[in-house]
Amino acid sequence: MENTKNMYLELGIDEKVYDFCEDILVGLKERFEGIDANAEFNQLKVLNAMQKNRVSEMHLAGSTGYGYNDDGRDTLEQVYADVFKTEAALVRPQIMCGTHALNVAIAANLRPGDELLSPVGKPYDTMDEIIGIRPSKGSLAEYGISYRQVDLLPDGTFDYDNIAKAINEKTKLVTIQRSKGYATRPTFSVKQIGELIKFVKDIKPDVICMVDNCYGEFVETIEPSELGADMVVGSLIKNPGGGLAPCGGYIAGTKECVEQASFRLSSPGLGKEVGATLGVNQSFYQGLFLSPTVVAGALKGAIFAANVYEKLGYRVVPDGKESRHDIIQSVELKTPEALIAFCKGIQSAAPVDSYVTPEPWAMPGYDADVIMAAGAFVQGSSIELSADGPLKEPYAVYFQGGLTWYHAKFGIMMSLQKMYEAGIVKI
Ligand SMILES: *Cc1c(COP(=O)(O)O)cnc(C)c1O
């Protein structure tokens, strides 16, 4: 592979960096085979759902105006339902992002006087305003919906005793976040989530269990909806959009829950019947089709990075050997210089805006400057290779994505190259 090596050198990778990385990869062969086997299964799952629903060329076209009788949209929703093994699904470009999908799913299924419970600690930051943890106009709190939270035990496991105590006659919906997001707890496996759902339903069978599935889709061969979740919710500019969906979100679940969500998303009385897809159907289908292999590439990138930086003495979460339940990797880089160099490397490896130099910046909602690297085809897409981190102790970078494994690999090599050039690491 002398030619390939020369390409890396031409692209600015030092021979020492290259050799160090290739050496790490030798030890990852078996892990990667396991990831490929998962992707193969998930590819067949998606293909099967598409064939079963007789996806045809006509479905790839879009509708305008009200979007009545959009067969492409309705069939895609049935494909999603089959992939997630649910009765129904709502998959729409009108769902603006993951936060919007979560808001629709939760708000649609609660009424004044009901209570929402998070048995897995504080949810993703953007949920604070939805719930009213941070007061906000239109929050659930303003509509008389209360909220309760049970934190995880210090070892990151479920606090079953206190969860049992927290469930009461008002508890209507339980929200379970699969991915750690940008918190420090572990990400839950689908099996763990299934156990938690069973525990909750044994106490209160009619409670709705919803899983925030962001970053988790296709990482395993089963989804939380196969182990009792009434709804799984996510963003199409993350895993299931496969990098091709230009926007959108999904809610897959029971007929009742999805119907409630559809009346909230559009309007009571209208529900799923309206909603033009304009030109997005093809990218939604094609993105879902590619998603299992895209997720596999992102996972390989995360594992590669964990092993590279672990070997250099940095704390990485998850560690180099741990099993994976989402596509996010964090590396504690210890100094601002290292964090900045890392992000510069990711940026300079991008297909778009590679010549741009990312700089730390004050961002609303953050108490420290934040540096972000992204050179993406879809704005803000985090299934594409991207990295960010706040400039404060322990200078952790969070990164995820990569539409192809080779791009993820190059990005990580470039991050190391920039740290090497700055004299931060010795190889
Ligand atoms: C990304 C994410 C969200 C919110 O999604 P946006 O598209 O950024 O609004 C919610 N929960 C988790 C776990 C996420 O990773």
Coordinates of C-alpha atoms and ligand atoms in Angstrom, one line a residue:
M1 CA 0.0 0.0 0.0
E2 CA 3.0 2.3 -0.7
N3 CA 0.7 4.4 -3.0
T4 CA -1.8 5.0 -0.2
K5 CA 0.9 5.9 2.3
N6 CA 2.4 8.4 -0.2
M7 CA -1.0 10.0 -0.5
Y8 CA -1.2 10.5 3.3
L9 CA 2.3 12.0 3.2
E10 CA 1.3 14.3 0.4
L11 CA -1.8 15.4 2.4
G12 CA 0.5 16.5 5.2
I13 CA 0.7 13.5 7.5
D14 CA 4.2 12.9 8.9
E15 CA 5.6 9.4 8.4
K16 CA 5.9 8.9 12.2
V17 CA 2.2 9.8 12.7
Y18 CA 1.2 7.4 9.8
D19 CA 3.2 4.5 11.2
F20 CA 1.9 5.0 14.7
C21 CA -1.7 5.0 13.5
E22 CA -1.3 2.0 11.2
D23 CA 0.2 0.1 14.1
I24 CA -2.9 0.8 16.2
L25 CA -5.1 -0.4 13.4
V26 CA -3.5 -3.8 13.3
G27 CA -4.9 -4.4 16.8
L28 CA -8.4 -3.4 15.8
K29 CA -9.1 -5.9 13.1
E30 CA -11.4 -8.1 15.2
R31 CA -13.4 -5.2 16.6
F32 CA -13.9 -3.9 13.1
E33 CA -15.1 -7.3 11.9
G34 CA -17.7 -7.2 14.6
I35 CA -18.9 -3.8 13.5
D36 CA -19.1 -4.9 9.9
A37 CA -21.2 -7.9 11.0
N38 CA -23.6 -5.6 12.7
A39 CA -23.8 -3.3 9.7
E40 CA -24.5 -6.3 7.5
F41 CA -27.4 -7.3 9.7
N42 CA -28.8 -3.8 9.8
Q43 CA -28.4 -3.4 6.0
L44 CA -30.6 -6.4 5.5
K45 CA -33.1 -5.1 8.0
V46 CA -33.4 -1.8 6.1
L47 CA -33.5 -3.6 2.7
N48 CA -36.1 -6.0 3.9
A49 CA -38.4 -3.1 5.1
M50 CA -38.0 -1.4 1.8
Q51 CA -38.9 -4.4 -0.3
K52 CA -41.7 -5.5 2.0
N53 CA -43.3 -2.1 1.5
R54 CA -42.8 -2.2 -2.2
V55 CA -40.8 1.0 -2.4
S56 CA -40.9 2.2 -6.0
E57 CA -39.6 4.9 -8.2
M58 CA -42.8 6.9 -7.8
H59 CA -42.2 7.1 -4.0
L60 CA -39.0 9.1 -4.5
A61 CA -40.9 12.1 -5.9
G62 CA -42.2 14.8 -3.6
S63 CA -45.5 16.6 -3.0
T64 CA -46.3 20.3 -2.7
G65 CA -49.0 22.4 -1.0
Y66 CA -50.9 20.4 1.6
G67 CA -49.1 17.2 0.7
Y68 CA -52.3 15.1 0.6
N69 CA -51.9 11.5 -0.6
D70 CA -48.1 11.7 -0.5
D71 CA -47.5 8.0 -1.0
G72 CA -43.7 8.4 -0.8
R73 CA -44.0 9.9 2.6
D74 CA -46.6 7.4 3.9
T75 CA -44.6 4.5 2.6
L76 CA -41.3 5.8 4.1
E77 CA -43.1 6.1 7.5
Q78 CA -44.1 2.4 7.2
V79 CA -40.5 1.5 6.3
Y80 CA -39.3 3.3 9.5
A81 CA -42.0 1.5 11.5
D82 CA -40.8 -1.9 10.1
V83 CA -37.1 -1.1 10.7
F84 CA -37.9 -0.1 14.3
K85 CA -40.5 -2.8 14.7
T86 CA -43.2 -0.4 15.7
E87 CA -46.8 0.0 14.7
A88 CA -46.4 3.4 13.2
A89 CA -43.9 6.3 12.5
L90 CA -43.8 9.9 11.8
V91 CA -40.8 10.9 9.6
R92 CA -41.0 14.4 8.4
P93 CA -38.9 17.3 7.1
Q94 CA -41.2 19.5 9.2
I95 CA -39.6 18.0 12.3
M96 CA -36.8 20.6 12.5
C97 CA -34.2 18.8 14.7
G98 CA -33.9 16.2 17.4
T99 CA -35.1 18.6 20.1
H100 CA -38.2 19.4 18.1
A101 CA -38.9 15.7 17.6
L102 CA -38.6 15.1 21.4
N103 CA -40.8 18.1 22.2
V104 CA -43.5 16.9 19.8
A105 CA -43.4 13.3 21.2
I106 CA -43.5 14.4 24.8
A107 CA -45.9 17.3 24.7
A108 CA -48.3 15.4 22.4
N109 CA -48.7 12.6 24.9
L110 CA -49.1 14.5 28.1
R111 CA -52.0 16.6 29.5
P112 CA -52.2 19.1 32.3
G113 CA -51.8 17.3 35.6
D114 CA -49.6 14.6 34.2
E115 CA -46.0 14.0 35.3
L116 CA -42.9 13.3 33.2
L117 CA -40.2 11.2 34.8
S118 CA -36.5 10.9 33.8
P119 CA -35.1 7.9 35.6
V120 CA -31.6 8.4 34.0
G121 CA -30.6 11.8 35.5
K122 CA -30.8 15.1 33.8
P123 CA -31.6 14.9 30.1
Y124 CA -29.9 16.6 27.2
D125 CA -29.4 20.4 27.7
T126 CA -32.0 21.4 25.1
M127 CA -34.7 19.5 27.1
D128 CA -34.3 22.0 30.0
E129 CA -36.5 24.6 28.4
I130 CA -39.0 22.0 27.0
I131 CA -39.6 20.6 30.5
G132 CA -39.2 24.0 32.3
I133 CA -36.1 23.0 34.3
R134 CA -34.9 26.3 33.0
P135 CA -38.0 28.5 32.8
S136 CA -39.1 29.1 29.3
K137 CA -42.1 30.3 27.4
G138 CA -44.3 27.4 26.3
S139 CA -42.6 24.9 28.6
L140 CA -44.4 21.8 29.9
A141 CA -44.3 23.4 33.3
E142 CA -46.4 26.3 32.0
Y143 CA -49.1 23.8 30.9
G144 CA -49.2 22.3 34.4
I145 CA -47.1 19.2 33.6
S146 CA -44.8 18.4 36.4
Y147 CA -41.3 16.8 36.2
R148 CA -39.4 14.4 38.3
Q149 CA -35.9 13.1 38.0
V150 CA -34.0 10.2 39.5
D151 CA -30.2 10.5 39.1
L152 CA -28.1 7.5 38.3
L153 CA -26.1 5.9 41.0
P154 CA -22.4 6.9 41.3
D155 CA -21.4 3.9 39.2
G156 CA -23.7 5.0 36.3
T157 CA -26.3 2.3 36.9
F158 CA -30.1 2.8 37.5
D159 CA -31.2 3.7 41.0
Y160 CA -34.1 1.2 41.0
D161 CA -35.2 1.9 44.6
N162 CA -35.7 5.6 44.0
I163 CA -37.2 5.0 40.5
A164 CA -39.9 2.9 42.2
K165 CA -40.6 5.6 44.7
A166 CA -40.8 8.3 42.0
I167 CA -43.5 6.5 40.0
N168 CA -46.9 7.8 41.2
E169 CA -50.5 8.1 40.0
K170 CA -49.6 11.2 37.9
T171 CA -46.6 9.6 36.1
K172 CA -47.6 9.4 32.5
L173 CA -44.4 9.4 30.4
V174 CA -40.9 8.2 31.2
T175 CA -38.1 9.6 29.1
I176 CA -34.9 7.6 28.7
Q177 CA -31.9 9.1 27.0
R178 CA -29.9 6.3 25.3
S179 CA -26.7 8.3 24.5
K180 CA -24.7 10.1 27.2
G181 CA -24.7 13.1 24.9
Y182 CA -22.2 15.5 26.3
A183 CA -22.5 14.2 29.9
T184 CA -20.0 12.0 31.6
R185 CA -22.2 9.0 32.4
P186 CA -22.0 5.8 30.3
T187 CA -24.3 5.3 27.3
F188 CA -26.8 2.6 27.9
S189 CA -27.0 -0.6 25.8
V190 CA -30.4 -1.4 24.3
K191 CA -30.5 -4.4 26.7
Q192 CA -30.1 -2.1 29.8
I193 CA -32.8 0.2 28.5
G194 CA -35.1 -2.9 28.0
E195 CA -34.5 -3.9 31.6
L196 CA -35.4 -0.4 32.9
I197 CA -38.6 -0.3 30.8
K198 CA -39.6 -3.7 32.1
F199 CA -39.0 -2.5 35.7
V200 CA -41.1 0.6 35.1
K201 CA -43.9 -1.3 33.4
D202 CA -44.1 -3.9 36.1
I203 CA -44.9 -1.1 38.5
K204 CA -47.2 0.9 36.2
P205 CA -48.1 -0.9 33.0
D206 CA -49.9 2.0 31.2
V207 CA -47.0 4.4 31.5
I208 CA -45.5 5.5 28.2
C209 CA -41.8 4.8 27.8
M210 CA -40.0 7.0 25.3
V211 CA -36.4 6.7 24.3
D212 CA -34.3 9.6 23.0
N213 CA -32.5 7.5 20.4
C214 CA -30.2 10.2 19.1
Y215 CA -26.8 8.8 18.1
G216 CA -27.8 5.3 18.9
E217 CA -29.6 4.1 15.7
F218 CA -27.9 1.0 14.1
V219 CA -25.1 0.9 16.6
E220 CA -26.6 -2.4 17.7
T221 CA -28.7 -4.9 15.9
I222 CA -31.8 -4.2 18.0
E223 CA -33.5 -0.9 18.9
P224 CA -35.1 0.1 22.2
S225 CA -38.6 -0.3 20.5
E226 CA -37.9 -4.0 20.3
L227 CA -37.6 -4.2 24.1
G228 CA -40.7 -2.4 25.1
A229 CA -40.2 1.3 24.3
D230 CA -43.5 2.9 23.2
M231 CA -41.7 5.5 21.2
V232 CA -38.2 6.0 19.9
V233 CA -37.2 9.5 18.7
G234 CA -34.3 10.9 16.8
S235 CA -32.9 13.4 14.3
L236 CA -32.3 12.7 10.6
I237 CA -29.1 14.8 10.5
K238 CA -27.7 12.2 12.8
N239 CA -27.5 8.4 12.2
P240 CA -30.7 7.4 10.3
G241 CA -30.4 10.2 7.8
G242 CA -27.2 8.6 6.6
G243 CA -25.7 12.0 5.8
L244 CA -28.0 12.5 2.9
A245 CA -31.2 13.8 4.7
P246 CA -30.9 17.6 4.6
C247 CA -33.1 18.0 7.7
G248 CA -35.9 16.2 9.6
G249 CA -36.7 13.9 12.5
Y250 CA -38.6 10.8 13.3
I251 CA -40.9 9.4 16.0
A252 CA -41.6 5.7 15.7
G253 CA -43.9 3.9 18.2
T254 CA -47.3 2.7 19.0
K255 CA -50.2 3.7 16.8
E256 CA -51.7 5.8 19.7
C257 CA -48.4 7.6 20.6
V258 CA -47.6 8.4 16.9
E259 CA -51.1 9.6 16.2
Q260 CA -51.0 11.9 19.2
A261 CA -47.6 13.2 17.9
S262 CA -49.0 13.8 14.5
F263 CA -51.9 15.9 15.8
R264 CA -49.3 18.0 17.7
L265 CA -46.9 18.4 14.8
S266 CA -49.5 19.5 12.3
S267 CA -52.9 20.2 14.0
P268 CA -55.7 18.4 15.7
G269 CA -57.9 17.0 13.0
L270 CA -55.2 17.0 10.4
G271 CA -52.5 14.7 11.8
K272 CA -50.5 12.7 9.4
E273 CA -52.7 13.5 6.4
V274 CA -50.9 16.8 5.6
G275 CA -47.3 17.8 5.1
A276 CA -45.6 18.3 1.8
T277 CA -42.3 16.6 1.3
L278 CA -41.1 18.9 -1.4
G279 CA -38.0 17.2 -2.7
V280 CA -36.7 15.3 0.3
N281 CA -38.2 11.8 -0.1
Q282 CA -35.3 10.4 -2.2
S283 CA -32.7 11.6 0.3
F284 CA -34.7 10.2 3.2
Y285 CA -35.0 6.8 1.6
Q286 CA -31.4 6.8 0.3
G287 CA -30.0 8.1 3.6
L288 CA -31.8 5.4 5.6
F289 CA -30.5 2.8 3.1
L290 CA -26.9 4.0 3.6
S291 CA -27.2 4.6 7.4
P292 CA -26.0 1.1 8.6
T293 CA -22.7 1.4 6.8
V294 CA -22.3 5.1 7.6
V295 CA -22.8 4.4 11.3
A296 CA -20.3 1.5 11.0
G297 CA -17.7 3.9 9.6
A298 CA -18.4 6.4 12.4
L299 CA -18.0 3.7 15.0
K300 CA -14.7 2.6 13.6
G301 CA -13.5 6.2 13.7
A302 CA -14.5 6.5 17.3
I303 CA -12.8 3.3 18.3
F304 CA -9.7 4.2 16.3
A305 CA -9.5 7.6 18.0
A306 CA -10.0 6.0 21.5
N307 CA -7.1 3.7 20.9
V308 CA -4.8 6.3 19.4
Y309 CA -5.3 8.8 22.2
E310 CA -5.4 6.2 25.0
K311 CA -2.0 4.9 23.8
L312 CA -0.7 8.5 24.1
G313 CA -1.8 8.7 27.7
Y314 CA -5.0 10.6 27.4
R315 CA -8.3 9.6 29.2
V316 CA -10.8 8.6 26.6
V317 CA -14.5 7.9 27.1
P318 CA -15.5 5.2 26.2
D319 CA -12.1 3.6 26.5
G320 CA -10.3 1.7 23.8
K321 CA -11.8 -1.7 24.6
E322 CA -15.3 -0.9 25.8
S323 CA -18.4 -2.0 23.9
R324 CA -20.1 0.8 22.0
H325 CA -23.7 2.0 22.3
D326 CA -23.5 5.3 20.5
I327 CA -21.1 7.0 18.0
I328 CA -19.7 9.8 20.4
Q329 CA -16.1 9.7 21.5
S330 CA -14.5 12.1 24.0
V331 CA -10.9 12.7 24.7
E332 CA -9.6 14.7 27.6
L333 CA -6.9 16.7 26.1
K334 CA -5.7 18.4 29.2
T335 CA -4.6 21.8 27.7
P336 CA -6.3 24.5 25.6
E337 CA -3.5 24.2 23.0
A338 CA -4.2 20.5 22.6
L339 CA -7.9 21.0 22.2
I340 CA -7.4 23.7 19.6
A341 CA -4.8 21.7 17.7
F342 CA -7.1 18.6 17.6
C343 CA -10.0 20.6 16.2
K344 CA -7.8 22.3 13.6
G345 CA -6.8 18.8 12.5
I346 CA -10.4 17.6 12.1
Q347 CA -11.3 20.8 10.2
S348 CA -8.4 20.6 7.8
A349 CA -9.4 17.0 6.9
A350 CA -12.9 18.1 5.9
P351 CA -14.3 17.8 2.3
V352 CA -15.9 21.3 2.7
D353 CA -14.3 24.3 4.3
S354 CA -11.0 22.5 4.9
Y355 CA -9.1 25.8 4.6
V356 CA -10.9 27.4 7.5
T357 CA -9.2 27.7 10.9
P358 CA -11.6 27.1 13.8
E359 CA -11.2 29.5 16.7
P360 CA -12.6 29.3 20.2
W361 CA -15.7 31.6 20.6
A362 CA -18.2 32.6 23.2
M363 CA -21.5 30.8 22.6
P364 CA -24.9 31.5 24.1
G365 CA -25.7 29.0 26.8
Y366 CA -22.1 28.1 27.6
D367 CA -20.0 29.4 30.5
A368 CA -16.7 29.0 28.6
D369 CA -15.5 29.6 25.0
V370 CA -16.2 26.7 22.7
I371 CA -14.3 25.5 19.7
M372 CA -16.0 23.7 16.9
A373 CA -14.7 21.9 13.9
A374 CA -17.0 20.9 11.1
G375 CA -16.8 20.9 7.4
A376 CA -20.1 19.4 6.5
F377 CA -22.3 19.0 3.5
V378 CA -25.4 19.5 5.7
Q379 CA -25.2 22.4 8.2
G380 CA -24.7 21.2 11.8
S381 CA -24.8 17.5 10.7
S382 CA -23.2 15.4 13.3
I383 CA -23.2 12.2 11.4
E384 CA -20.5 13.9 9.4
L385 CA -17.1 14.1 11.0
S386 CA -17.3 16.9 13.6
A387 CA -15.7 17.9 16.9
D388 CA -16.2 20.4 19.6
G389 CA -15.3 21.2 23.1
P390 CA -15.5 23.9 25.8
L391 CA -12.2 25.6 26.7
K392 CA -12.2 24.5 30.3
E393 CA -10.9 21.6 32.4
P394 CA -10.4 18.9 31.4
Y395 CA -10.3 20.3 27.9
A396 CA -12.4 17.4 26.6
V397 CA -13.1 17.2 22.9
Y398 CA -16.3 15.4 21.8
F399 CA -16.3 14.2 18.4
Q400 CA -18.5 12.0 16.2
G401 CA -19.4 11.0 12.8
G402 CA -17.7 10.4 9.5
L403 CA -19.6 9.6 6.4
T404 CA -17.0 7.1 5.4
W405 CA -14.5 5.2 7.6
Y406 CA -11.6 6.5 5.5
H407 CA -12.5 10.1 6.1
A408 CA -12.9 9.5 9.8
K409 CA -9.5 7.8 9.8
F410 CA -7.9 10.7 7.9
G411 CA -9.5 13.2 10.3
I412 CA -8.2 11.5 13.4
M413 CA -4.7 11.2 11.8
M414 CA -4.9 14.9 11.0
S415 CA -5.8 15.7 14.6
L416 CA -2.8 13.9 15.8
Q417 CA -0.6 15.5 13.1
K418 CA -1.6 19.0 14.3
M419 CA -0.8 18.0 17.9
Y420 CA 2.5 16.5 16.8
E421 CA 3.4 19.7 14.9
A422 CA 2.6 21.8 17.9
G423 CA 4.9 19.7 20.0
I424 CA 2.1 18.6 22.3
V425 CA 2.6 14.9 21.7
K426 CA 5.8 12.9 21.1
I427 CA 5.7 9.8 18.9
Ligands
LIG1 C1 -28.5 15.7 19.4 C2 -29.3 15.3 20.5 C3 -30.5 15.9 20.9 C4 -31.0 17.1 20.2 O1 -30.9 17.1 18.9 P1 -30.8 18.4 18.0 O2 -31.0 17.9 16.6 O3 -29.5 19.0 18.3 O4 -31.9 19.3 18.4 C5 -31.2 15.3 21.9 N1 -30.7 14.3 22.6 C6 -29.5 13.7 22.4 C7 -29.0 12.5 23.2 C8 -28.8 14.2 21.3 O5 -27.6 13.6 21.0

